[in-house]
CSV table of C-alpha atoms in Angstrom, one decimal:
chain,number,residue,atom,x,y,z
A,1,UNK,CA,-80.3,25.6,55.1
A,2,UNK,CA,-76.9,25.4,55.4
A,3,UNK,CA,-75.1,22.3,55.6
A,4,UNK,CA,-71.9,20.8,57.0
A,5,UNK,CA,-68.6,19.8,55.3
A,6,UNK,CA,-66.3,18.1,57.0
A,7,UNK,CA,-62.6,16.9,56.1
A,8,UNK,CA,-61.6,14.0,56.9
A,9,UNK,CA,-58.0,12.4,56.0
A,10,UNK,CA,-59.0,8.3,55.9
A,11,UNK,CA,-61.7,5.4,55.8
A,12,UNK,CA,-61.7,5.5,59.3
A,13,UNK,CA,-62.5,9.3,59.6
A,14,UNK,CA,-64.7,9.5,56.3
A,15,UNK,CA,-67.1,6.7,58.6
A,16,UNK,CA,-66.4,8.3,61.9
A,17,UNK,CA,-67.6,11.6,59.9
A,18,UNK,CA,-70.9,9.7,58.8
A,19,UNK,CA,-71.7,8.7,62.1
A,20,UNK,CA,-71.2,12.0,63.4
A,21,UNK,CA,-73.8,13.9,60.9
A,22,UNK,CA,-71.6,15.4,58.4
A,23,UNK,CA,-73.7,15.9,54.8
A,24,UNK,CA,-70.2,16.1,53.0
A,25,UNK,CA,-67.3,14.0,53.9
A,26,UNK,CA,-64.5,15.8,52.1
A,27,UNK,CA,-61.4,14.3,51.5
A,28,UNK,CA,-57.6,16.0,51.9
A,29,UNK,CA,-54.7,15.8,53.5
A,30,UNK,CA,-54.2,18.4,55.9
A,31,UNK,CA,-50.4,17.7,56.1
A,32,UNK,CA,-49.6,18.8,52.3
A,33,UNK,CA,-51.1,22.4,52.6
A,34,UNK,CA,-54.3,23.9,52.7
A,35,UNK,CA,-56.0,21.8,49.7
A,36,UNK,CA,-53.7,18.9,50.7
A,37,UNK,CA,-54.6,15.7,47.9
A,38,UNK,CA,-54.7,12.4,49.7
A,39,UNK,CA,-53.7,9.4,47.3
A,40,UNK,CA,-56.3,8.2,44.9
A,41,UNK,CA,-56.3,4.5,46.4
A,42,UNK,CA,-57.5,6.4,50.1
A,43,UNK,CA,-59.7,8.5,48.3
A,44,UNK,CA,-61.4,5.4,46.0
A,45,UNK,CA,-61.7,3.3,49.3
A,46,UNK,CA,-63.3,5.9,51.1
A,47,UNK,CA,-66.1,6.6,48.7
A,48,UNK,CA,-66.8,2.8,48.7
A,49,UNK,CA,-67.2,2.7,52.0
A,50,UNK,CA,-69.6,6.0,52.2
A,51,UNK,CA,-71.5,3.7,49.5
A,52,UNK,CA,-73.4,6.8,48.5
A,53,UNK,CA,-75.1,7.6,52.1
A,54,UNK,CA,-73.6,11.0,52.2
A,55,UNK,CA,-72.2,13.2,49.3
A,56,UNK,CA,-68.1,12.6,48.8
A,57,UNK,CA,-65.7,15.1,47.8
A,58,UNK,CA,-61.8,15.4,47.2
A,59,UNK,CA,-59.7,18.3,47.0
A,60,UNK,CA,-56.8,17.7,43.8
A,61,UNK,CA,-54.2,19.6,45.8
A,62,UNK,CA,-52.0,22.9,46.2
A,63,UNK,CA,-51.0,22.9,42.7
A,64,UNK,CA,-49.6,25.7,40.5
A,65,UNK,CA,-52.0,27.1,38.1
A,66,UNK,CA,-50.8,25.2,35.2
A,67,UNK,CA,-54.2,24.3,32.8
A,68,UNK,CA,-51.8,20.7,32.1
A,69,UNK,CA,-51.7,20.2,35.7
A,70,UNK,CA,-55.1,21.3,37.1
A,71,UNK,CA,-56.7,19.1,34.2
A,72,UNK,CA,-54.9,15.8,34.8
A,73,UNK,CA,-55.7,16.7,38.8
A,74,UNK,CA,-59.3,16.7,37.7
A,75,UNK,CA,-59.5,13.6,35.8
A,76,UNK,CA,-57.3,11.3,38.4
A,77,UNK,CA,-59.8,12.4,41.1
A,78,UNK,CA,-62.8,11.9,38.7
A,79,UNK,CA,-61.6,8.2,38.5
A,80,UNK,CA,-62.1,7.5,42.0
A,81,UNK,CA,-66.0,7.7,41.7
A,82,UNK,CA,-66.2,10.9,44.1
A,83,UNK,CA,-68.9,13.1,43.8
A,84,UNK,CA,-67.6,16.6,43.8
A,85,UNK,CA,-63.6,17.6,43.1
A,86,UNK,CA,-62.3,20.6,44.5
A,87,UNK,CA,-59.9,22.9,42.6
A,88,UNK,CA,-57.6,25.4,44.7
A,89,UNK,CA,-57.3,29.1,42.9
A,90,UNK,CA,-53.4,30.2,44.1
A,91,UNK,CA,-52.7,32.0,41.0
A,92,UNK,CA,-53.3,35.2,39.2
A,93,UNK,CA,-56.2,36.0,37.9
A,94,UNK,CA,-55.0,35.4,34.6
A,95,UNK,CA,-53.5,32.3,35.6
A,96,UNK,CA,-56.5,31.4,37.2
A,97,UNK,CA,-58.7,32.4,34.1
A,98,UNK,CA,-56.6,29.8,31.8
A,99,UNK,CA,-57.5,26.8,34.1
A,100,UNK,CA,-61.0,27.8,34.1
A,101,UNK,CA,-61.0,27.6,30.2
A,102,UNK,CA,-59.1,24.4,30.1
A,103,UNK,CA,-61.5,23.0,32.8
A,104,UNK,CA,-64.7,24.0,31.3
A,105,UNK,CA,-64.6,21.3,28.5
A,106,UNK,CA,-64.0,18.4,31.2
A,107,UNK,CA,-67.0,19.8,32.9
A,108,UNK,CA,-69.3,19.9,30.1
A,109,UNK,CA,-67.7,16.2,28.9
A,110,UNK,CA,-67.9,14.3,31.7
A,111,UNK,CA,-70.4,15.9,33.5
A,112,UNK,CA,-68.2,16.4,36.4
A,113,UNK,CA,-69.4,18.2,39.7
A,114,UNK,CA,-66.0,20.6,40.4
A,115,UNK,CA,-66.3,23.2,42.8
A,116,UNK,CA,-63.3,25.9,42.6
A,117,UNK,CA,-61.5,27.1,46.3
A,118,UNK,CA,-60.7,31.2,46.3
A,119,UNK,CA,-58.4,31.8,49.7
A,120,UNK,CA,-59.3,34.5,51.8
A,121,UNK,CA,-56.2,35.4,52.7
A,122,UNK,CA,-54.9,36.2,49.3
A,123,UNK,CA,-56.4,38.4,47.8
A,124,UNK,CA,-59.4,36.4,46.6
A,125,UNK,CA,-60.3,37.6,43.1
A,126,UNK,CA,-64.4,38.0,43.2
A,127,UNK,CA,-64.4,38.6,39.2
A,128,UNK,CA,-63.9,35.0,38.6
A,129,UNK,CA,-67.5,34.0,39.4
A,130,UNK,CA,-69.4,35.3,37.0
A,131,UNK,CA,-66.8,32.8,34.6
A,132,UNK,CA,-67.0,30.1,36.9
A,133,UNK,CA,-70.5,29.9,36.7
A,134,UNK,CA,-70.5,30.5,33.1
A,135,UNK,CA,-68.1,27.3,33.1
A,136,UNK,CA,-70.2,25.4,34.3
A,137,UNK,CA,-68.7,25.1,37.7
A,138,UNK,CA,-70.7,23.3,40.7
A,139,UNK,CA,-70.0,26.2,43.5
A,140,UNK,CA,-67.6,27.5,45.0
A,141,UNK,CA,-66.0,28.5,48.5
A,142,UNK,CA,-64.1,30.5,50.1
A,143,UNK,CA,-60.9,29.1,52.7
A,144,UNK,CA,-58.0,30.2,53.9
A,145,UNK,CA,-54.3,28.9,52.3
A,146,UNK,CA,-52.5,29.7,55.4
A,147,UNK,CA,-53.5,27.6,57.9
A,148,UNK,CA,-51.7,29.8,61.0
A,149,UNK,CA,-54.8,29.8,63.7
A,150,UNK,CA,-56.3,33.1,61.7
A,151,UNK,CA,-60.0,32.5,60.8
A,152,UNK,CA,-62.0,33.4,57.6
A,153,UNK,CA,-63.1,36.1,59.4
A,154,UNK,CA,-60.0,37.6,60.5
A,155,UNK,CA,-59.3,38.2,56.4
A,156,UNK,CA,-63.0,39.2,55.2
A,157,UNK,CA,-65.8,40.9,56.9
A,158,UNK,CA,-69.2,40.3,57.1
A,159,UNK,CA,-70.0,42.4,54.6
A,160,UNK,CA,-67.0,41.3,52.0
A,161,UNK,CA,-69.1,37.6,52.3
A,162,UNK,CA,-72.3,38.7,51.5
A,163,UNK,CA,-71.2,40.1,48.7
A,164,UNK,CA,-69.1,36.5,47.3
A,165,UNK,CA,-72.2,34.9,48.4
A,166,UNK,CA,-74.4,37.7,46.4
A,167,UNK,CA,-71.9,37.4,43.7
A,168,UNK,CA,-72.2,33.4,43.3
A,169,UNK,CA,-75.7,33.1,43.0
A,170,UNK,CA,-76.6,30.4,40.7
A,171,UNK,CA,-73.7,28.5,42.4
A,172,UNK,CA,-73.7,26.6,45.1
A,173,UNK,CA,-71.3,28.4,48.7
A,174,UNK,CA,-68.9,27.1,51.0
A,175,UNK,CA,-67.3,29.0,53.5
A,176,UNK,CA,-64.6,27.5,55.3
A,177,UNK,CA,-61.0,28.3,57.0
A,178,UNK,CA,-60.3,27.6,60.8
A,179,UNK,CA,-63.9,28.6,62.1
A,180,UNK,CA,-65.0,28.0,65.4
A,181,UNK,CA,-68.4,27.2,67.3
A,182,UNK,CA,-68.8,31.3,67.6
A,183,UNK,CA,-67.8,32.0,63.9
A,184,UNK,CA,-71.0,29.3,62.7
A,185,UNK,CA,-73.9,30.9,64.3
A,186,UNK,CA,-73.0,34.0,62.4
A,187,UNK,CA,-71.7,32.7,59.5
A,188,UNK,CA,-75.1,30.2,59.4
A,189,UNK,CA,-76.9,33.4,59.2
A,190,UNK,CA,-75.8,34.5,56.0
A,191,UNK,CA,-77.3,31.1,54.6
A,192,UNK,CA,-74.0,29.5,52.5
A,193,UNK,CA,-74.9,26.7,50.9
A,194,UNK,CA,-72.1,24.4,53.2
A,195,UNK,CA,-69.6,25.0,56.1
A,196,UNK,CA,-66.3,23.4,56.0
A,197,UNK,CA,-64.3,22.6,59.2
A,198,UNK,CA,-61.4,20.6,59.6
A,199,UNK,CA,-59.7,21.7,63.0
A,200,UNK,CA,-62.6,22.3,65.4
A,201,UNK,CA,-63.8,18.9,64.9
A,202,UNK,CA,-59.6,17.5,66.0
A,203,UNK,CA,-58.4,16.2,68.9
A,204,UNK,CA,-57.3,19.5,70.5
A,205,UNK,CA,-58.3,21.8,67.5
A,206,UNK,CA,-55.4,20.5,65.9
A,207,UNK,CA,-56.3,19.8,61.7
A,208,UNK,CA,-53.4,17.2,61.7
A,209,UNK,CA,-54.5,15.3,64.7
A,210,UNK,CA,-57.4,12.2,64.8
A,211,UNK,CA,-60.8,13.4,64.1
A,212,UNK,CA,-63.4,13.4,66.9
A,213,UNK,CA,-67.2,11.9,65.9
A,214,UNK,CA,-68.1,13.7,69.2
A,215,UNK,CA,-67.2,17.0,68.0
A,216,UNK,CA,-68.7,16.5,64.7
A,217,UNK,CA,-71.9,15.8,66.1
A,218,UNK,CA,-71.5,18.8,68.9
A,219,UNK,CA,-71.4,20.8,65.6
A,220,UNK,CA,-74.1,19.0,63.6
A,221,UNK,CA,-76.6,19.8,66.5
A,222,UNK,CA,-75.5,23.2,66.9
A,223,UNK,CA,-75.7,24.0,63.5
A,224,UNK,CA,-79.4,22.3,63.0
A,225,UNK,CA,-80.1,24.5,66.0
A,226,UNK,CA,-78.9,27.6,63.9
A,227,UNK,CA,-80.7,26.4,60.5
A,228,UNK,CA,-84.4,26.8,62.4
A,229,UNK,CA,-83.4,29.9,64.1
A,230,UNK,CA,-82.8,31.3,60.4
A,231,UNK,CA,-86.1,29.5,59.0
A,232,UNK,CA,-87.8,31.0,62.2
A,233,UNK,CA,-86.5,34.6,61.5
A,234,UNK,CA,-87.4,34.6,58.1
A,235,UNK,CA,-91.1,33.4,58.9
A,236,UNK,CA,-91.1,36.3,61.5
């Protein structure tokens, strides 16, 4: 069963989020990029006031793939008490192979939850998950960096996500990046592990604007709806 991710940018939208049905209340700032980092203060009082009723995570930012960096990202948002931290992968690949090495002792250390972001749109390099999982990495999702209106879908194919999902077994899936209403009920029937959506849960689809509880619970009940139509498929 999939479940739903959904980013929000304050207090205020991290409870609006909770009311609404979201299972992960993700925290970024939309404003700074794809992977945006909100300040660890907003990030600390957020998770305090989700008091453990829903699963927390924060993204550490669009950062160059320095292992210096990405490690002192990981450990600032570690601080805060949120559950899972997100990573962004800009770099390549063996940029991006040096921060998994420098982060894979943090991991095992402080037994930290760290789920690393591949973007769709650049060339998203599938031979890292094998080592990502051999890391010890939580999971790991696909978005998109450039946040111009395209959709996951409009850089990878059906078939190019089954085979990340295929590929990242063991791990747990997100798929995210500008997906709509229609993009869910097919995406839902490839059974990621989490959906992330930022934008069709806005005030006019706009990822910058207020957050709507409304729409987050238009898209909680129309992705339970899709969940049984999978379970009743596969019991077909």
């Amino acid at each position: 069963m999939s479940k739903l991710l959904i980013s929000v940018t304050s207090v205020e939208e991290a409870l609006l989020a909770l009311e609404g049905g979201a299972d992960i209340i993700d925290m970024k700032n939309p404003s700074q990029g794809a992977l945006g980092a909100l300040p660890l203060s907003v990030v600390s009082e957020a998770v305090i006031a989700v008091g453990g009723r829903r699963i927390t995570s924060a993204t550490t930012g669009d950062l160059p793939m320095s292992p210096t960096l990405i490690c002192h990202a990981v450990m600032q948002m570690a601080a805060t008490g949120v559950d899972i931290i997100k990573i962004g992968f800009f770099g390549n690949e063996q940029e991006n192979i040096a921060c998994i090495h420098a982060v894979q002792p943090l991991i095992a250390r402080h037994n930290l939850a760290v789920v690393a972001v591949l973007m769709a749109d650049l060339s998203p390099q599938f031979s890292l998950l094998p080592l990502l999982r051999e890391a010890g990495f939580w999971g790991v999702m696909l978005d998109t960096a450039n946040k111009d209106g395209r959709s996951l879908l409009a850089h990878l194919d059906m078939e190019s996500l089954a085979i990340f999902l295929r590929m990242a077994e063991g791990m747990q899936t997100g798929l995210a990046g500008s997906l709509n209403m229609e993009n869910i009920e097919n995406i839902v029937k490839m059974k990621p592990s989490y959906i992330g959506v930022r934008g069709a849960v806005c005030m006019g689809f706009d990822r910058v604007a207020k957050l709507c509880k409304d729409k987050v619970s238009a898209l909680n009940r129309l992705l339970y709806n899709c969940n049984k139509s999978v379970e009743s498929a596969d019991l077909a």
